[in-house]
Tab-separated table of C-alpha atoms and ligand atoms in Angstrom:
chain	number	residue	atom	x	y	z
A	1	MET	CA	11.266	48.175	-67.295
A	2	GLU	CA	11.201	47.945	-63.514
A	3	MET	CA	13.405	49.891	-61.157
A	4	ASN	CA	16.523	48.204	-59.853
A	5	ALA	CA	19.108	49.419	-57.348
A	6	GLU	CA	21.211	50.984	-60.084
A	7	ILE	CA	18.345	52.997	-61.569
A	8	LYS	CA	17.193	53.987	-58.105
A	9	ALA	CA	20.686	55.297	-57.347
A	10	LEU	CA	20.666	57.239	-60.616
A	11	LEU	CA	17.274	58.809	-59.861
A	12	LEU	CA	18.360	59.705	-56.337
A	13	SER	CA	21.620	61.186	-57.567
A	14	ILE	CA	19.631	63.537	-59.822
A	15	GLY	CA	16.956	64.024	-57.191
A	16	SER	CA	14.393	65.798	-59.344
A	17	ALA	CA	12.306	65.429	-62.463
A	18	ASN	CA	10.204	67.510	-64.770
A	19	ILE	CA	6.692	66.096	-64.642
A	20	ASP	CA	3.651	66.782	-66.815
A	21	GLU	CA	1.198	69.146	-65.147
A	22	GLY	CA	-1.649	66.724	-65.884
A	23	LEU	CA	0.087	63.910	-64.047
A	24	LEU	CA	0.818	66.202	-61.180
A	25	HIS	CA	-2.829	67.005	-60.660
A	26	GLU	CA	-3.643	63.310	-60.552
A	27	ILE	CA	-1.479	62.698	-57.535
A	28	ALA	CA	-3.330	64.420	-54.791
A	29	GLY	CA	-0.525	63.666	-52.400
A	30	THR	CA	1.979	65.970	-54.012
A	31	THR	CA	3.003	68.145	-51.148
A	32	ILE	CA	5.410	70.834	-50.163
A	33	PRO	CA	7.755	69.724	-47.400
A	34	SER	CA	8.204	72.507	-44.889
A	35	ALA	CA	11.471	71.536	-43.197
A	36	GLY	CA	14.773	70.044	-44.186
A	37	PRO	CA	16.730	70.396	-47.373
A	38	GLY	CA	13.661	69.626	-49.544
A	39	ALA	CA	11.630	72.430	-48.059
A	40	GLY	CA	9.727	74.595	-50.462
A	41	LEU	CA	9.934	72.094	-53.308
A	42	GLU	CA	6.984	70.096	-54.494
A	43	SER	CA	7.757	66.422	-54.722
A	44	PHE	CA	6.233	63.119	-55.724
A	45	PHE	CA	6.946	59.400	-55.430
A	46	ILE	CA	7.577	56.749	-58.036
A	47	LYS	CA	7.099	53.118	-57.089
A	48	SER	CA	8.508	50.364	-59.276
A	49	GLY	CA	10.027	46.917	-58.820
A	50	GLY	CA	9.671	47.038	-55.052
A	51	HIS	CA	11.557	50.344	-54.861
A	52	ARG	CA	10.217	53.770	-54.011
A	53	VAL	CA	11.892	57.074	-54.851
A	54	ARG	CA	10.920	60.626	-54.024
A	55	LEU	CA	11.844	63.267	-56.583
A	56	SER	CA	11.397	66.980	-56.318
A	57	ILE	CA	9.757	68.772	-59.211
A	58	ASN	CA	12.141	70.759	-61.324
A	59	LYS	CA	11.398	71.897	-64.843
A	60	LYS	CA	15.124	72.023	-65.607
A	61	SER	CA	15.796	68.435	-64.494
A	62	PRO	CA	17.361	66.051	-67.043
A	63	LEU	CA	14.609	63.578	-66.096
A	64	LYS	CA	11.128	63.846	-67.561
A	65	VAL	CA	8.140	61.916	-66.236
A	66	VAL	CA	5.460	61.122	-68.824
A	67	ARG	CA	2.395	58.937	-69.011
A	68	CYS	CA	3.011	55.476	-70.379
A	69	CYS	CA	-0.143	53.354	-70.796
A	70	SER	CA	-1.634	53.210	-67.314
A	71	ASP	CA	1.747	53.848	-65.705
A	72	ILE	CA	4.438	56.463	-66.071
A	73	ALA	CA	7.868	56.372	-67.616
A	74	VAL	CA	10.953	58.326	-66.698
A	75	ILE	CA	12.800	59.639	-69.730
A	76	LYS	CA	16.486	60.546	-69.734
A	77	ASP	CA	18.357	61.722	-72.834
A	78	GLY	CA	15.290	60.914	-74.921
A	79	LYS	CA	15.089	57.283	-73.756
A	80	PRO	CA	12.862	55.664	-71.139
A	81	ILE	CA	14.954	54.360	-68.260
A	82	VAL	CA	12.240	53.058	-65.946
A	83	THR	CA	8.482	52.622	-65.721
A	84	GLY	CA	6.382	52.631	-62.598
A	85	ARG	CA	3.457	54.317	-60.974
A	86	LEU	CA	3.068	57.610	-59.210
A	87	GLU	CA	2.226	57.186	-55.610
A	88	PRO	CA	0.066	59.488	-53.580
A	89	ALA	CA	1.497	60.786	-50.342
A	90	LEU	CA	-0.490	61.431	-47.191
A	91	SER	CA	1.569	64.271	-45.893
A	92	TYR	CA	4.898	64.155	-47.656
A	93	CYS	CA	5.380	60.342	-47.393
A	94	PRO	CA	3.152	57.492	-48.635
A	95	GLU	CA	1.285	55.823	-45.752
A	96	GLN	CA	2.911	58.209	-43.346
A	97	ALA	CA	1.766	61.459	-41.839
A	98	TYR	CA	5.018	63.399	-42.076
A	99	LEU	CA	4.629	66.681	-40.270
A	100	THR	CA	6.836	69.608	-39.477
A	101	ILE	CA	6.354	71.476	-36.226
A	102	SER	CA	8.518	74.539	-36.911
A	103	GLY	CA	9.081	75.479	-40.534
A	104	ARG	CA	11.777	77.953	-39.566
A	105	CYS	CA	15.199	77.701	-37.977
A	106	ILE	CA	17.684	79.781	-36.002
A	107	TYR	CA	20.554	77.785	-37.519
A	108	ASP	CA	21.933	78.260	-40.984
A	109	CYS	CA	22.966	74.978	-42.569
A	110	LYS	CA	24.235	76.005	-45.963
A	111	PHE	CA	22.236	73.429	-47.955
A	112	CYS	CA	18.948	74.069	-46.158
A	113	PRO	CA	16.303	76.608	-47.224
A	114	VAL	CA	14.377	76.524	-43.924
A	115	PRO	CA	16.112	79.540	-42.306
A	116	LYS	CA	15.097	81.658	-45.302
A	117	LEU	CA	11.509	80.425	-45.468
A	118	ASP	CA	10.162	81.841	-42.229
A	119	GLY	CA	7.610	79.043	-42.380
A	120	GLU	CA	4.643	78.152	-40.230
A	121	VAL	CA	5.039	76.978	-36.652
A	122	LYS	CA	2.253	74.456	-36.132
A	123	VAL	CA	0.370	74.316	-32.870
A	124	PRO	CA	-0.673	70.871	-31.548
A	125	ASP	CA	-4.257	71.335	-32.794
A	126	LYS	CA	-3.027	71.868	-36.339
A	127	ILE	CA	-0.825	68.761	-36.171
A	128	LEU	CA	-3.781	66.777	-34.829
A	129	GLN	CA	-5.988	67.995	-37.652
A	130	LEU	CA	-3.450	66.920	-40.280
A	131	VAL	CA	-2.955	63.506	-38.710
A	132	GLU	CA	-6.706	63.041	-38.529
A	133	GLU	CA	-6.981	63.887	-42.231
A	134	ALA	CA	-4.288	61.313	-42.967
A	135	LYS	CA	-6.095	58.746	-40.833
A	136	ASN	CA	-9.322	59.358	-42.715
A	137	THR	CA	-7.674	58.122	-45.911
A	138	GLY	CA	-7.506	54.682	-44.285
A	139	GLN	CA	-3.828	54.395	-45.164
A	140	LEU	CA	-2.115	55.828	-42.126
A	141	ARG	CA	0.540	53.418	-40.904
A	142	ALA	CA	3.001	55.729	-39.158
A	143	ILE	CA	3.505	59.288	-37.988
A	144	SER	CA	6.764	61.182	-38.460
A	145	ILE	CA	7.426	64.442	-36.709
A	146	THR	CA	10.254	66.716	-37.664
A	147	SER	CA	11.123	70.316	-36.941
A	148	GLY	CA	13.427	73.214	-37.546
A	149	VAL	CA	14.505	75.166	-34.480
A	150	GLU	CA	12.297	78.178	-33.877
A	151	LYS	CA	13.781	79.516	-30.615
A	152	SER	CA	16.072	76.937	-29.036
A	153	THR	CA	16.697	73.211	-29.263
A	154	GLU	CA	15.249	72.759	-25.749
A	155	ASP	CA	12.068	74.593	-26.701
A	156	GLU	CA	11.732	72.497	-29.854
A	157	VAL	CA	12.055	69.267	-27.872
A	158	ARG	CA	9.455	70.564	-25.420
A	159	LYS	CA	7.041	71.140	-28.303
A	160	ALA	CA	7.775	67.712	-29.780
A	161	VAL	CA	7.200	66.018	-26.414
A	162	GLU	CA	3.860	67.779	-26.008
A	163	ILE	CA	2.736	66.754	-29.473
A	164	VAL	CA	3.905	63.138	-29.144
A	165	LYS	CA	1.959	62.803	-25.880
A	166	ILE	CA	-1.205	64.054	-27.572
A	167	LEU	CA	-0.739	61.801	-30.605
A	168	ARG	CA	0.151	58.725	-28.561
A	169	ALA	CA	-3.065	59.083	-26.588
A	170	ARG	CA	-5.070	58.918	-29.832
A	171	TYR	CA	-3.160	56.823	-32.377
A	172	ASP	CA	-1.822	53.308	-32.118
A	173	VAL	CA	0.790	53.598	-34.870
A	174	PRO	CA	4.567	54.038	-34.685
A	175	ILE	CA	5.600	57.637	-34.038
A	176	GLY	CA	9.052	58.729	-35.178
A	177	VAL	CA	10.612	62.022	-34.163
A	178	SER	CA	13.471	63.906	-35.770
A	179	VAL	CA	14.807	66.895	-33.851
A	180	TYR	CA	18.165	68.318	-32.915
A	181	PRO	CA	19.104	66.509	-29.673
A	182	THR	CA	19.302	67.938	-26.197
A	183	ASP	CA	20.692	66.356	-23.042
A	184	THR	CA	17.254	64.932	-22.188
A	185	SER	CA	15.500	64.649	-25.561
A	186	SER	CA	15.772	60.861	-25.856
A	187	GLU	CA	14.418	60.179	-22.371
A	188	GLU	CA	11.651	62.738	-22.688
A	189	LEU	CA	10.496	61.647	-26.134
A	190	LYS	CA	10.608	57.975	-25.231
A	191	GLU	CA	8.547	58.650	-22.140
A	192	ALA	CA	6.066	60.689	-24.180
A	193	GLY	CA	5.443	57.676	-26.422
A	194	ALA	CA	7.779	58.061	-29.384
A	195	THR	CA	8.705	54.789	-31.077
A	196	GLU	CA	11.800	55.892	-32.942
A	197	ILE	CA	14.218	58.787	-32.828
A	198	LYS	CA	16.262	60.379	-35.557
A	199	TYR	CA	19.106	62.809	-35.008
A	200	ASN	CA	20.376	64.045	-38.338
A	201	VAL	CA	24.026	63.648	-39.225
A	202	GLU	CA	24.493	65.845	-42.237
A	203	THR	CA	28.043	64.588	-42.840
A	204	MET	CA	30.593	62.548	-40.911
A	205	ASP	CA	33.413	64.820	-42.011
A	206	PRO	CA	34.038	67.170	-39.049
A	207	GLN	CA	35.514	69.919	-41.202
A	208	ILE	CA	32.679	69.886	-43.720
A	209	PHE	CA	30.162	69.690	-40.874
A	210	ALA	CA	31.666	72.741	-39.154
A	211	LYS	CA	31.678	74.661	-42.421
A	212	TYR	CA	28.175	73.784	-43.604
A	213	CYS	CA	26.341	73.417	-40.298
A	214	PRO	CA	27.642	76.327	-38.210
A	215	GLY	CA	26.340	76.278	-34.664
A	216	LEU	CA	25.593	72.537	-34.679
A	217	SER	CA	27.940	69.957	-33.182
A	218	LEU	CA	28.712	66.689	-34.946
A	219	GLU	CA	30.286	65.305	-31.793
A	220	TYR	CA	27.170	66.079	-29.768
A	221	VAL	CA	24.832	64.531	-32.324
A	222	LEU	CA	26.937	61.355	-32.464
A	223	SER	CA	27.097	60.991	-28.693
A	224	SER	CA	23.332	61.647	-28.522
A	225	LEU	CA	22.732	58.895	-31.078
A	226	LYS	CA	24.814	56.514	-29.015
A	227	GLU	CA	22.868	57.319	-25.852
A	228	ALA	CA	19.560	57.101	-27.700
A	229	VAL	CA	20.216	53.466	-28.623
A	230	LYS	CA	20.288	52.643	-24.902
A	231	ILE	CA	16.883	54.262	-24.491
A	232	PHE	CA	15.039	53.363	-27.703
A	233	GLY	CA	16.804	50.087	-28.477
A	234	LYS	CA	18.312	48.574	-31.576
A	235	ASN	CA	16.841	49.602	-34.949
A	236	ARG	CA	14.891	52.442	-33.324
A	237	VAL	CA	17.556	55.115	-33.736
A	238	SER	CA	18.815	56.592	-36.958
A	239	SER	CA	20.889	59.397	-38.336
A	240	ASN	CA	18.673	59.959	-41.362
A	241	SER	CA	21.425	58.742	-43.652
A	242	TYR	CA	22.163	55.110	-44.303
A	243	TRP	CA	25.759	55.539	-45.255
A	244	VAL	CA	26.367	57.838	-42.335
A	245	TRP	CA	24.617	55.398	-40.047
A	246	GLU	CA	26.830	52.555	-41.173
A	247	ARG	CA	29.881	54.649	-40.440
A	248	ALA	CA	28.457	55.801	-37.146
A	249	MET	CA	27.851	52.214	-36.079
A	250	SER	CA	31.452	51.412	-36.825
A	251	VAL	CA	32.447	54.318	-34.570
A	252	PHE	CA	30.210	53.019	-31.781
B	301	SF4	S1	19.156	72.567	-38.172
B	301	SF4	FE1	20.064	72.969	-40.190
B	301	SF4	S2	19.173	71.375	-41.549
B	301	SF4	FE2	17.882	71.457	-39.709
B	301	SF4	S3	16.238	72.893	-40.247
B	301	SF4	FE3	17.835	74.080	-39.194
B	301	SF4	S4	19.123	74.918	-40.842
B	301	SF4	FE4	17.898	73.226	-41.725
């Protein structure tokens, strides 16, 4: 029973699953994201039928992941809805070192736990160590850098630029960066060696954006995305949301 687009959409709409402890211990890659809406939640990946889905671990989820022969099955309402295999993650994402610089944020997006976490702010040496660990698995194919905003957006971009320069000097893999934009972030990050840039668009609805992302500007993020395409090129810029990106492209 392989995953298809419909089942994938169902899993993503629920977003979490209750998983046997034993299975959890088998996937060494189960990690705790430290920035973004998934922060603080352990998560894991299921791969099936050419699809891959990340689910957070929630004992109260209507989905249950159990062992099924050598694979796993996802049970909903007492019936298996898909089989697949659990996939180890390097740091948050399979085959990707996904690292957070600042696990804290001065903003207060209503859906995001980061401002309440007061998480670690990683120095470049720590980031390097984690990427090196990922490389040692032999599976590293890309590096993703993300960050909350510890002091200011400018300071966060400065930190990201410094780290990208260090990583680019050592690793010949694509490096993607997701930060809140500044007037010069695209130019600076491109020059530092970043391959792709991501400026999050939490919602395209201006009223909802203003209500749920106080202090951030939808207009500024959209204009920054537009400018970033000129610097990074086609297919190297994203909003971290496919449906939003499609709408954004129609605006541009
Ligand atoms: S900018 Fe918003 S979504 Fe991003 S880390 Fe800060 S509070 Fe969370």
